[in-house]
Tab-separated table of C-alpha atoms in Angstrom:
chain	number	residue	atom	x	y	z
P	272	UNK	CA	77.317	-158.922	100.085
P	273	UNK	CA	78.095	-162.634	99.836
P	274	UNK	CA	76.121	-164.930	102.144
P	275	UNK	CA	76.084	-168.695	102.678
P	276	UNK	CA	77.154	-171.355	100.157
P	277	UNK	CA	79.694	-172.742	102.643
P	278	UNK	CA	79.270	-176.331	101.436
P	279	UNK	CA	79.681	-175.372	97.777
P	280	UNK	CA	82.756	-173.237	98.479
P	281	UNK	CA	84.334	-176.045	100.510
P	282	UNK	CA	83.743	-178.488	97.656
P	283	UNK	CA	85.339	-176.136	95.137
P	284	UNK	CA	88.307	-175.540	97.449
P	285	UNK	CA	88.916	-179.304	97.703
P	286	UNK	CA	88.973	-179.552	93.930
P	287	UNK	CA	91.322	-176.593	93.712
P	288	UNK	CA	93.765	-178.095	96.214
P	289	UNK	CA	94.019	-181.389	94.327
P	290	UNK	CA	96.550	-179.635	92.037
P	291	UNK	CA	95.502	-181.781	89.069
P	292	UNK	CA	93.025	-181.257	86.253
P	293	UNK	CA	89.501	-180.734	87.548
P	294	UNK	CA	86.291	-180.049	85.674
P	295	UNK	CA	83.306	-178.750	87.657
P	296	UNK	CA	79.848	-178.133	86.206
P	297	UNK	CA	77.753	-175.531	88.048
P	298	UNK	CA	74.142	-174.979	87.068
P	299	UNK	CA	70.879	-173.708	88.504
P	300	UNK	CA	68.078	-171.253	87.950
P	301	UNK	CA	68.695	-167.595	87.197
P	302	UNK	CA	69.122	-165.265	90.201
P	303	UNK	CA	70.164	-168.130	92.480
P	304	UNK	CA	73.734	-166.860	92.972
P	305	UNK	CA	75.928	-169.002	90.698
P	306	UNK	CA	78.000	-166.095	89.416
P	307	UNK	CA	78.582	-164.707	92.905
P	308	UNK	CA	79.644	-168.173	94.078
P	309	UNK	CA	82.253	-168.419	91.314
P	310	UNK	CA	83.527	-164.889	91.898
P	311	UNK	CA	83.846	-165.561	95.619
P	312	UNK	CA	85.714	-168.792	94.977
P	313	UNK	CA	88.265	-167.321	92.539
P	314	UNK	CA	89.120	-164.354	94.805
P	315	UNK	CA	92.912	-164.242	95.283
P	316	UNK	CA	93.504	-167.103	92.826
P	317	UNK	CA	95.031	-166.963	89.362
P	318	UNK	CA	91.970	-167.254	87.198
P	319	UNK	CA	90.331	-166.488	83.878
P	320	UNK	CA	86.680	-165.578	84.260
P	321	UNK	CA	84.541	-165.112	81.192
P	322	UNK	CA	80.809	-164.583	80.986
P	323	UNK	CA	79.321	-165.656	77.673
P	324	UNK	CA	77.027	-163.297	75.828
P	325	UNK	CA	74.089	-163.853	73.494
P	326	UNK	CA	76.074	-163.036	70.371
P	327	UNK	CA	77.895	-164.837	67.583
P	328	UNK	CA	80.971	-167.064	67.747
P	329	UNK	CA	83.365	-164.282	66.683
P	330	UNK	CA	82.307	-161.916	69.481
P	331	UNK	CA	82.509	-164.581	72.175
P	332	UNK	CA	85.915	-165.754	70.939
P	333	UNK	CA	87.296	-162.202	70.929
P	334	UNK	CA	86.039	-161.530	74.454
P	335	UNK	CA	87.389	-164.825	75.810
P	336	UNK	CA	90.735	-164.209	74.082
P	337	UNK	CA	91.120	-160.875	75.871
P	338	UNK	CA	90.610	-162.529	79.266
P	339	UNK	CA	93.091	-165.326	78.509
P	340	UNK	CA	95.823	-163.007	77.207
P	341	UNK	CA	95.371	-160.558	80.094
P	342	UNK	CA	95.719	-163.419	82.592
P	343	UNK	CA	98.905	-164.751	80.957
P	344	UNK	CA	100.642	-161.431	80.218
P	345	UNK	CA	98.936	-158.872	82.406
P	346	UNK	CA	98.352	-156.763	79.319
P	347	UNK	CA	94.957	-155.742	77.995
P	348	UNK	CA	94.939	-156.239	74.236
P	349	UNK	CA	92.645	-156.468	71.251
P	350	UNK	CA	94.517	-159.532	69.957
P	351	UNK	CA	92.359	-162.583	69.422
P	352	UNK	CA	93.036	-166.285	68.947
P	353	UNK	CA	91.981	-167.600	65.532
P	354	UNK	CA	89.749	-170.360	66.965
P	355	UNK	CA	88.286	-171.552	70.238
P	356	UNK	CA	90.555	-174.600	70.011
P	357	UNK	CA	93.636	-172.390	69.850
P	358	UNK	CA	92.444	-170.259	72.775
P	359	UNK	CA	91.571	-173.209	74.980
P	360	UNK	CA	94.688	-175.233	74.074
P	361	UNK	CA	96.826	-172.232	75.024
P	362	UNK	CA	95.027	-172.129	78.394
P	363	UNK	CA	95.575	-175.837	79.043
P	364	UNK	CA	99.271	-175.401	78.253
P	365	UNK	CA	99.465	-172.294	80.418
P	366	UNK	CA	98.309	-174.387	83.352
P	367	UNK	CA	100.887	-177.148	82.935
P	368	UNK	CA	103.205	-175.559	85.506
P	369	UNK	CA	100.774	-173.723	87.790
P	370	UNK	CA	97.211	-173.917	89.011
P	371	UNK	CA	94.874	-171.773	86.888
P	372	UNK	CA	91.094	-171.588	86.972
P	373	UNK	CA	89.149	-171.108	83.748
P	374	UNK	CA	85.521	-170.277	84.520
P	375	UNK	CA	83.117	-169.877	81.602
P	376	UNK	CA	79.882	-168.432	82.951
P	377	UNK	CA	76.677	-168.678	80.911
P	378	UNK	CA	78.349	-171.427	78.918
P	379	UNK	CA	75.161	-172.193	76.908
P	380	UNK	CA	75.411	-168.795	75.175
P	381	UNK	CA	78.950	-169.600	74.001
P	382	UNK	CA	78.209	-173.210	73.070
P	383	UNK	CA	75.123	-172.320	71.059
P	384	UNK	CA	77.171	-169.799	69.077
P	385	UNK	CA	79.974	-172.300	68.504
P	386	UNK	CA	78.461	-175.707	67.731
P	387	UNK	CA	81.832	-177.491	67.923
P	388	UNK	CA	82.864	-176.053	71.316
P	389	UNK	CA	81.796	-179.082	73.368
P	390	UNK	CA	83.679	-181.465	71.078
P	391	UNK	CA	86.729	-179.189	71.203
P	392	UNK	CA	86.678	-179.240	74.996
P	393	UNK	CA	86.311	-183.020	74.939
P	394	UNK	CA	89.364	-183.321	72.687
P	395	UNK	CA	91.499	-181.006	74.827
P	396	UNK	CA	90.460	-182.544	78.142
P	397	UNK	CA	91.408	-185.995	76.874
P	398	UNK	CA	94.721	-184.635	75.601
P	399	UNK	CA	95.781	-182.609	78.657
P	400	UNK	CA	93.976	-184.124	81.668
P	401	UNK	CA	97.124	-185.904	82.855
P	402	UNK	CA	99.539	-182.990	82.380
P	403	UNK	CA	97.572	-179.804	82.969
P	404	UNK	CA	96.678	-178.287	86.341
P	405	UNK	CA	93.766	-176.385	84.861
P	406	UNK	CA	90.580	-176.189	86.909
P	407	UNK	CA	87.776	-175.802	84.390
P	408	UNK	CA	84.367	-174.514	85.485
P	409	UNK	CA	81.394	-174.418	83.128
P	410	UNK	CA	78.373	-172.607	84.515
P	411	UNK	CA	74.906	-172.101	83.078
P	412	UNK	CA	71.424	-170.863	83.926
P	413	UNK	CA	69.697	-172.822	81.174
P	414	UNK	CA	69.040	-175.922	83.218
P	415	UNK	CA	67.761	-177.978	80.292
P	416	UNK	CA	70.817	-177.126	78.189
P	417	UNK	CA	73.287	-177.966	80.968
P	418	UNK	CA	71.542	-181.248	81.711
P	419	UNK	CA	71.106	-182.288	78.063
P	420	UNK	CA	74.326	-180.988	76.500
P	421	UNK	CA	76.855	-181.139	79.348
P	422	UNK	CA	75.739	-183.723	81.898
P	423	UNK	CA	73.744	-186.179	79.765
P	424	UNK	CA	75.113	-189.549	78.667
P	425	UNK	CA	75.052	-188.638	74.961
P	426	UNK	CA	76.763	-185.255	75.476
P	427	UNK	CA	80.386	-184.936	74.245
P	428	UNK	CA	81.551	-183.867	77.717
P	429	UNK	CA	79.905	-186.790	79.502
P	430	UNK	CA	82.356	-188.609	81.770
P	431	UNK	CA	84.895	-185.752	81.764
P	432	UNK	CA	83.570	-183.780	84.725
P	433	UNK	CA	84.999	-184.412	88.164
P	434	UNK	CA	82.185	-182.615	90.014
P	435	UNK	CA	78.784	-181.063	89.416
P	436	UNK	CA	76.742	-178.693	91.557
P	437	UNK	CA	73.099	-177.821	91.130
P	438	UNK	CA	72.764	-174.532	92.991
P	439	UNK	CA	69.465	-174.330	94.854
P	440	UNK	CA	67.767	-171.430	96.640
P	441	UNK	CA	68.710	-170.814	100.271
P	442	UNK	CA	66.843	-172.650	102.991
P	443	UNK	CA	65.284	-170.666	105.845
P	444	UNK	CA	68.429	-170.683	107.976
P	445	UNK	CA	70.591	-169.339	105.148
P	446	UNK	CA	67.901	-166.807	104.220
P	447	UNK	CA	67.919	-165.438	107.761
P	448	UNK	CA	71.551	-164.438	107.273
P	449	UNK	CA	70.327	-161.972	104.642
P	450	UNK	CA	67.871	-160.316	107.035
P	451	UNK	CA	69.570	-160.129	110.412
P	452	UNK	CA	67.923	-156.866	111.462
P	453	UNK	CA	64.319	-158.043	111.015
P	454	UNK	CA	62.061	-159.048	113.879
P	455	UNK	CA	61.891	-162.809	114.362
P	456	UNK	CA	58.382	-163.193	112.953
P	457	UNK	CA	59.210	-160.922	110.016
P	458	UNK	CA	62.084	-163.221	108.999
P	459	UNK	CA	59.611	-166.004	108.294
P	460	UNK	CA	57.271	-163.603	106.495
P	461	UNK	CA	60.004	-162.282	104.217
P	462	UNK	CA	61.115	-165.868	103.488
P	463	UNK	CA	57.501	-166.620	102.628
P	464	UNK	CA	57.164	-163.758	100.165
P	465	UNK	CA	60.644	-163.747	98.595
P	466	UNK	CA	61.738	-167.362	99.008
P	467	UNK	CA	65.381	-168.386	99.223
P	468	UNK	CA	66.607	-166.944	95.917
P	469	UNK	CA	69.416	-164.553	96.919
P	470	UNK	CA	68.656	-161.859	94.363
P	471	UNK	CA	65.051	-161.670	95.573
P	472	UNK	CA	66.049	-161.590	99.229
P	473	UNK	CA	68.468	-158.744	98.566
P	474	UNK	CA	65.592	-156.683	97.151
P	475	UNK	CA	64.242	-156.623	100.710
P	476	UNK	CA	65.467	-154.077	103.242
P	477	UNK	CA	65.892	-155.651	106.675
P	478	UNK	CA	65.631	-152.229	108.312
P	479	UNK	CA	62.031	-151.822	107.081
P	480	UNK	CA	58.820	-153.567	108.072
P	481	UNK	CA	57.227	-156.374	106.062
P	482	UNK	CA	54.520	-153.952	104.938
P	483	UNK	CA	57.057	-151.424	103.672
P	484	UNK	CA	59.025	-154.154	101.871
P	485	UNK	CA	55.950	-155.513	100.106
P	486	UNK	CA	54.904	-152.015	99.033
P	487	UNK	CA	58.417	-151.148	97.827
P	488	UNK	CA	58.767	-154.310	95.732
P	489	UNK	CA	55.670	-156.211	94.631
P	490	UNK	CA	53.338	-153.221	94.821
P	491	UNK	CA	55.712	-150.820	93.082
P	492	UNK	CA	55.468	-150.874	89.236
P	493	UNK	CA	59.075	-149.647	88.912
P	494	UNK	CA	60.638	-152.314	91.129
P	495	UNK	CA	62.689	-155.351	90.073
P	496	UNK	CA	60.206	-157.859	91.513
P	497	UNK	CA	57.051	-156.299	90.100
P	498	UNK	CA	57.159	-158.305	86.833
P	499	UNK	CA	59.896	-160.792	87.724
P	500	UNK	CA	57.921	-164.054	87.262
P	501	UNK	CA	56.783	-163.026	83.784
P	502	UNK	CA	60.272	-161.857	82.795
P	503	UNK	CA	61.870	-165.027	84.133
P	504	UNK	CA	59.491	-167.263	82.204
P	505	UNK	CA	60.300	-165.376	78.993
P	506	UNK	CA	63.974	-166.186	79.536
P	507	UNK	CA	63.490	-169.818	80.523
P	508	UNK	CA	60.765	-171.215	78.256
P	509	UNK	CA	59.581	-170.950	74.664
P	510	UNK	CA	55.850	-170.509	75.281
P	511	UNK	CA	55.606	-168.368	78.417
P	512	UNK	CA	51.885	-167.659	77.969
P	513	UNK	CA	50.922	-171.317	78.484
P	514	UNK	CA	53.303	-171.700	81.418
P	515	UNK	CA	51.875	-168.531	82.890
P	516	UNK	CA	48.329	-169.896	82.575
P	517	UNK	CA	49.322	-173.170	84.278
P	518	UNK	CA	50.992	-171.413	87.210
P	519	UNK	CA	48.008	-169.104	87.591
P	520	UNK	CA	45.653	-172.102	87.602
P	521	UNK	CA	47.640	-173.791	90.377
P	522	UNK	CA	47.898	-170.552	92.373
P	523	UNK	CA	44.120	-170.148	92.274
P	524	UNK	CA	43.465	-173.595	93.754
P	525	UNK	CA	43.397	-175.894	90.726
P	526	UNK	CA	45.776	-178.516	92.076
P	527	UNK	CA	44.860	-181.721	90.214
P	528	UNK	CA	45.855	-182.455	86.640
P	529	UNK	CA	42.261	-182.569	85.387
P	530	UNK	CA	41.504	-179.230	87.066
P	531	UNK	CA	44.622	-177.574	85.637
P	532	UNK	CA	43.903	-178.942	82.166
P	533	UNK	CA	40.309	-177.712	82.262
P	534	UNK	CA	41.308	-174.264	83.539
P	535	UNK	CA	44.068	-173.799	80.952
P	536	UNK	CA	42.114	-175.303	78.066
P	537	UNK	CA	44.767	-177.850	77.079
P	538	UNK	CA	44.632	-181.667	77.105
P	539	UNK	CA	46.271	-183.387	80.078
P	540	UNK	CA	49.185	-184.777	78.018
P	541	UNK	CA	50.136	-181.268	76.944
P	542	UNK	CA	49.817	-179.902	80.486
P	543	UNK	CA	51.880	-182.805	81.797
P	544	UNK	CA	54.870	-181.840	79.629
P	545	UNK	CA	54.690	-178.189	80.676
P	546	UNK	CA	54.398	-179.195	84.327
P	547	UNK	CA	57.519	-181.371	84.045
P	548	UNK	CA	59.472	-178.353	82.835
P	549	UNK	CA	58.122	-176.183	85.660
P	550	UNK	CA	59.092	-178.884	88.156
P	551	UNK	CA	62.626	-179.049	86.707
P	552	UNK	CA	62.867	-175.273	87.087
P	553	UNK	CA	61.893	-175.521	90.758
P	554	UNK	CA	58.763	-173.418	90.246
P	555	UNK	CA	56.142	-176.152	90.714
P	556	UNK	CA	56.210	-179.348	92.772
P	557	UNK	CA	54.301	-182.594	92.381
P	558	UNK	CA	53.036	-184.290	95.536
P	559	UNK	CA	51.438	-187.603	96.358
P	560	UNK	CA	50.279	-188.648	99.837
P	561	UNK	CA	53.268	-189.851	101.847
P	562	UNK	CA	54.048	-193.461	101.050
P	563	UNK	CA	52.196	-193.468	97.722
P	564	UNK	CA	54.599	-193.070	94.797
P	565	UNK	CA	51.873	-193.231	92.167
P	566	UNK	CA	48.448	-192.078	93.176
P	567	UNK	CA	45.227	-190.707	91.741
P	568	UNK	CA	45.485	-188.214	94.590
P	569	UNK	CA	48.500	-186.474	92.973
P	570	UNK	CA	48.385	-182.712	93.327
P	571	UNK	CA	50.531	-179.818	92.100
P	572	UNK	CA	51.497	-176.710	94.025
P	573	UNK	CA	53.851	-173.771	93.564
P	574	UNK	CA	57.206	-174.518	95.159
P	575	UNK	CA	58.943	-171.179	94.618
P	576	UNK	CA	57.725	-168.740	97.284
P	577	UNK	CA	58.233	-165.655	95.148
P	578	UNK	CA	56.117	-167.130	92.357
P	579	UNK	CA	53.512	-168.269	94.883
P	580	UNK	CA	53.199	-164.837	96.459
P	581	UNK	CA	53.180	-163.017	93.116
P	582	UNK	CA	50.488	-165.149	91.498
P	583	UNK	CA	48.357	-165.120	94.610
P	584	UNK	CA	48.515	-161.436	95.495
P	585	UNK	CA	50.044	-159.374	92.688
P	586	UNK	CA	48.623	-160.669	89.429
P	587	UNK	CA	44.927	-160.140	90.243
P	588	UNK	CA	45.622	-156.733	91.787
P	589	UNK	CA	47.711	-155.440	88.902
P	590	UNK	CA	45.152	-152.827	87.793
P	591	UNK	CA	45.124	-151.306	91.272
P	592	UNK	CA	48.914	-151.431	91.616
P	593	UNK	CA	49.588	-149.517	88.391
P	594	UNK	CA	47.173	-146.834	89.608
P	595	UNK	CA	49.196	-146.374	92.782
P	596	UNK	CA	46.744	-148.061	95.172
P	597	UNK	CA	49.465	-149.890	97.124
P	598	UNK	CA	47.787	-149.208	100.492
P	599	UNK	CA	44.505	-150.751	99.358
P	600	UNK	CA	46.206	-153.828	97.890
P	601	UNK	CA	48.304	-154.311	101.017
P	602	UNK	CA	45.162	-154.382	103.167
P	603	UNK	CA	43.920	-157.271	101.029
P	604	UNK	CA	47.242	-159.066	101.385
P	605	UNK	CA	47.476	-158.459	105.131
P	606	UNK	CA	44.123	-160.139	105.802
P	607	UNK	CA	45.299	-163.329	104.061
P	608	UNK	CA	48.961	-163.356	105.043
P	609	UNK	CA	48.608	-165.603	108.094
P	610	UNK	CA	46.733	-168.234	106.084
P	611	UNK	CA	49.282	-167.944	103.266
P	612	UNK	CA	52.094	-168.634	105.753
P	613	UNK	CA	50.674	-172.013	106.737
P	614	UNK	CA	52.441	-173.983	104.006
P	615	UNK	CA	55.584	-171.856	104.379
P	616	UNK	CA	55.770	-172.727	108.075
P	617	UNK	CA	55.361	-176.414	107.243
P	618	UNK	CA	58.425	-176.173	104.994
P	619	UNK	CA	60.418	-174.397	107.710
P	620	UNK	CA	59.455	-177.196	110.136
P	621	UNK	CA	60.584	-179.853	107.641
P	622	UNK	CA	63.936	-178.112	107.305
P	623	UNK	CA	64.216	-178.082	111.107
P	624	UNK	CA	63.543	-181.833	111.286
P	625	UNK	CA	66.155	-182.598	108.636
P	626	UNK	CA	68.766	-180.578	110.515
P	627	UNK	CA	67.863	-182.345	113.766
P	628	UNK	CA	68.222	-185.700	112.002
P	629	UNK	CA	71.692	-184.802	110.711
P	630	UNK	CA	72.634	-183.673	114.233
P	631	UNK	CA	71.417	-186.984	115.700
P	632	UNK	CA	68.659	-185.318	117.730
P	633	UNK	CA	65.567	-187.221	116.582
P	634	UNK	CA	63.892	-190.293	118.149
P	635	UNK	CA	62.820	-191.556	114.711
P	636	UNK	CA	65.569	-191.658	112.086
P	637	UNK	CA	63.292	-191.053	109.122
P	638	UNK	CA	64.470	-191.534	105.532
P	639	UNK	CA	62.031	-189.052	103.984
P	640	UNK	CA	59.405	-186.499	104.943
P	641	UNK	CA	56.132	-185.629	103.301
P	642	UNK	CA	52.514	-184.666	103.666
P	643	UNK	CA	49.680	-187.185	103.818
P	644	UNK	CA	46.021	-186.785	102.954
P	645	UNK	CA	43.240	-189.262	102.446
P	646	UNK	CA	40.090	-190.781	103.880
P	647	UNK	CA	39.593	-191.260	107.619
P	648	UNK	CA	37.151	-194.209	107.855
P	649	UNK	CA	36.804	-193.763	111.611
P	650	UNK	CA	35.721	-190.118	111.522
P	651	UNK	CA	34.214	-190.586	108.041
P	652	UNK	CA	35.899	-187.528	106.601
P	653	UNK	CA	38.923	-186.414	104.634
P	654	UNK	CA	42.004	-186.046	106.818
P	655	UNK	CA	45.449	-184.517	106.450
P	656	UNK	CA	48.762	-184.813	108.282
P	657	UNK	CA	51.146	-181.888	107.777
P	658	UNK	CA	54.357	-183.920	108.060
P	659	UNK	CA	55.124	-187.589	108.472
P	660	UNK	CA	58.304	-189.588	108.092
P	661	UNK	CA	59.004	-193.296	108.261
P	662	UNK	CA	62.135	-194.970	109.620
P	663	UNK	CA	60.936	-198.466	108.708
P	664	UNK	CA	57.598	-200.281	108.588
P	665	UNK	CA	57.445	-200.228	112.380
P	666	UNK	CA	58.522	-196.670	113.267
P	667	UNK	CA	57.336	-193.230	112.157
P	668	UNK	CA	56.903	-189.630	113.237
P	669	UNK	CA	53.846	-187.438	112.755
P	670	UNK	CA	53.776	-183.654	112.972
P	671	UNK	CA	51.294	-180.807	112.939
P	672	UNK	CA	52.297	-177.197	112.210
P	673	UNK	CA	50.284	-174.112	113.211
P	674	UNK	CA	51.179	-170.546	112.215
P	675	UNK	CA	48.656	-168.781	114.409
P	676	UNK	CA	48.743	-166.026	116.997
P	677	UNK	CA	47.189	-168.179	119.714
P	678	UNK	CA	48.879	-170.987	121.615
P	679	UNK	CA	48.447	-174.486	120.253
P	680	UNK	CA	45.919	-176.440	122.360
P	681	UNK	CA	45.582	-180.059	123.428
P	682	UNK	CA	42.907	-180.850	120.835
P	683	UNK	CA	45.479	-180.479	118.025
P	684	UNK	CA	47.603	-183.195	119.622
P	685	UNK	CA	44.571	-185.436	120.122
P	686	UNK	CA	43.553	-185.094	116.465
P	687	UNK	CA	47.114	-185.915	115.349
P	688	UNK	CA	47.156	-189.006	117.578
P	689	UNK	CA	43.851	-190.135	116.122
P	690	UNK	CA	45.062	-189.736	112.551
P	691	UNK	CA	48.320	-191.561	113.263
P	692	UNK	CA	46.227	-194.620	114.143
P	693	UNK	CA	45.186	-194.866	110.516
P	694	UNK	CA	48.667	-196.400	110.083
P	695	UNK	CA	50.035	-199.557	111.708
P	696	UNK	CA	53.255	-198.402	113.316
P	697	UNK	CA	54.294	-199.816	116.670
P	698	UNK	CA	56.739	-197.010	117.519
P	699	UNK	CA	55.400	-193.490	117.021
P	700	UNK	CA	56.685	-190.046	117.932
P	701	UNK	CA	54.704	-186.827	117.643
P	702	UNK	CA	55.912	-183.300	116.894
P	703	UNK	CA	53.825	-180.175	117.356
P	704	UNK	CA	55.150	-176.957	115.839
P	705	UNK	CA	53.616	-173.663	116.876
P	706	UNK	CA	54.268	-170.050	116.050
P	707	UNK	CA	53.010	-168.872	119.457
P	708	UNK	CA	53.786	-171.671	121.914
P	709	UNK	CA	51.510	-174.152	123.683
P	710	UNK	CA	48.743	-174.176	126.274
P	711	UNK	CA	49.345	-175.640	129.714
P	712	UNK	CA	47.062	-178.571	128.924
P	713	UNK	CA	49.036	-179.429	125.802
P	714	UNK	CA	52.368	-179.194	127.638
P	715	UNK	CA	51.146	-181.440	130.474
P	716	UNK	CA	49.780	-184.069	128.087
P	717	UNK	CA	53.027	-184.091	126.100
P	718	UNK	CA	55.029	-184.630	129.289
P	719	UNK	CA	52.666	-187.402	130.380
P	720	UNK	CA	52.903	-189.257	127.060
P	721	UNK	CA	56.686	-189.023	126.755
P	722	UNK	CA	56.701	-189.437	122.966
P	723	UNK	CA	55.730	-185.878	122.069
P	724	UNK	CA	58.107	-183.038	121.173
P	725	UNK	CA	56.808	-179.471	121.318
P	726	UNK	CA	58.693	-176.988	119.137
P	727	UNK	CA	57.873	-173.294	119.033
P	728	UNK	CA	58.973	-170.957	116.255
P	729	UNK	CA	61.342	-169.399	118.799
P	730	UNK	CA	62.905	-172.860	119.328
P	731	UNK	CA	63.500	-173.169	115.579
P	732	UNK	CA	65.289	-169.812	115.510
P	733	UNK	CA	67.330	-170.742	118.578
P	734	UNK	CA	68.500	-173.967	116.907
P	735	UNK	CA	69.996	-171.882	114.091
P	736	UNK	CA	72.335	-169.891	116.327
C-alpha cells in the first residue's frame, strides 16, 4: 500500500514533463520509503530501475546491463556491456528520441564497487545533457555517502543535479493515513511508538488495539521491530556499540553533553562527533532554549519515536521479553504511556501550528517554533514553555500542551501568561492544546481575553480532514 508523498511525486512529475535531461538525487534514512516512492513514480512510464547490491563491480554491471537491454529490446538476456561507461552511454543515446527514466537505487553500493562511476556519469551528463531526454535518478540510504560523494561541492557530480529530495518520515497527518481504522486516541499513541517511518507504521495493525500492537511487535522476539534499532545502527555506523550507549544514555535522562559523556565513559569531544552523526540520521536532536542559538543550556533528546520507545521500554525489559512475559512488560509500559506521550503531543501541536500558518489561520505569523526553559526570577524557580514562536521582536505566541485525561483548567493558562511576561513582547497570543478539552472557567477566561486559542486533540484531527 502506497500512502502520502504527494509533494515529492508532484515534484518528480514536473521534472518528468520537462522533456529534457533531468538529474534528481533522492536520499534519506533506511525504511523511510524511498524505493516505494520511485516505484510509484515510474509506474506506466518507460523506465530502467536497478537496485545496487553489496557486491563487486562485475556483478553490478551485469545486473544493470540486463535491465537496460530488457528495456530497449523487451528481451531478457545474459548479455552484458563491457563497462559502466558503455552501458550508461547506450542509455543516454537511447533517450535521445524519447523520455526514459534511469533510476539507480542504493547507488552507494554501485559507486563503492566502481570507483570511477561518479566521474563516468559526470562525463556523460556533460556530453549528453543538451541532446538526451534521460531522467536520471540516483537514490541512496547512506546519508553520509550521498551528501559527501553526490551533493558535496568537491564531488564529481556537483552542479549536475537538477533536483534533490531528502525523504523524511511522515508527519502525524500522513501517519494517520496508514491507520484509518484506529480509534482517534490510538492514532496518536501508535504515532508515538512507531513514529512516521512508513515501514514501522506498516508493522502495526489498525484493526487491533494499541496493547495488541505493542505485544505483537516490540514485545515479540520474532518480530521485525524487536531488534530494529540495533540492526539499523549496524547498517548505518561503524561503531554501533558506542552509538548505542549514547542513545541509551539520552533515553535514560542524561540530556546534557557532560552527563552523556560521563555515562558513556568518553570525552565530550568524542561524544560530540557521534552525536552529530546521530543528528544527521534523524535519531537524536539538539535543542537550545528558544531564541538562544548557542547556550550552556543545550540538551539532547531522541527525535525518532521508534528509537525513543524502544530504548525507554524495550531495552531494559529484554530479559523478560525473551522469556515470554509480554503481559508483565506491557503493564509497566501502560503505567508510563501517558507521561511518555507528553513530548509526542507537543510535536503534534507544532505540526498543527505550522499547517495553520501555511493556511493563513494564525494571529502571529511566526518564523520558527521551539521550546523554552530557563530561570523565572519572579517565581524564583526553573520554568518551561512547551512551544513559543516569534514573528518579530514585538510579537510572539506561547503555547502549553497537555496530554491528560482530565480537562485543562484555568490555572494552566494563568501560568502560561505569567511565564510569557518574562519576555518583552507587546503583542502576544496564547494557545492551549488539550487531549481532553477545557473546563468552563478556562473557556470563559479565554473568551474574555480575546487573544487565547483553545485547541483540543479532536480539533487537530478535524483540521486534517
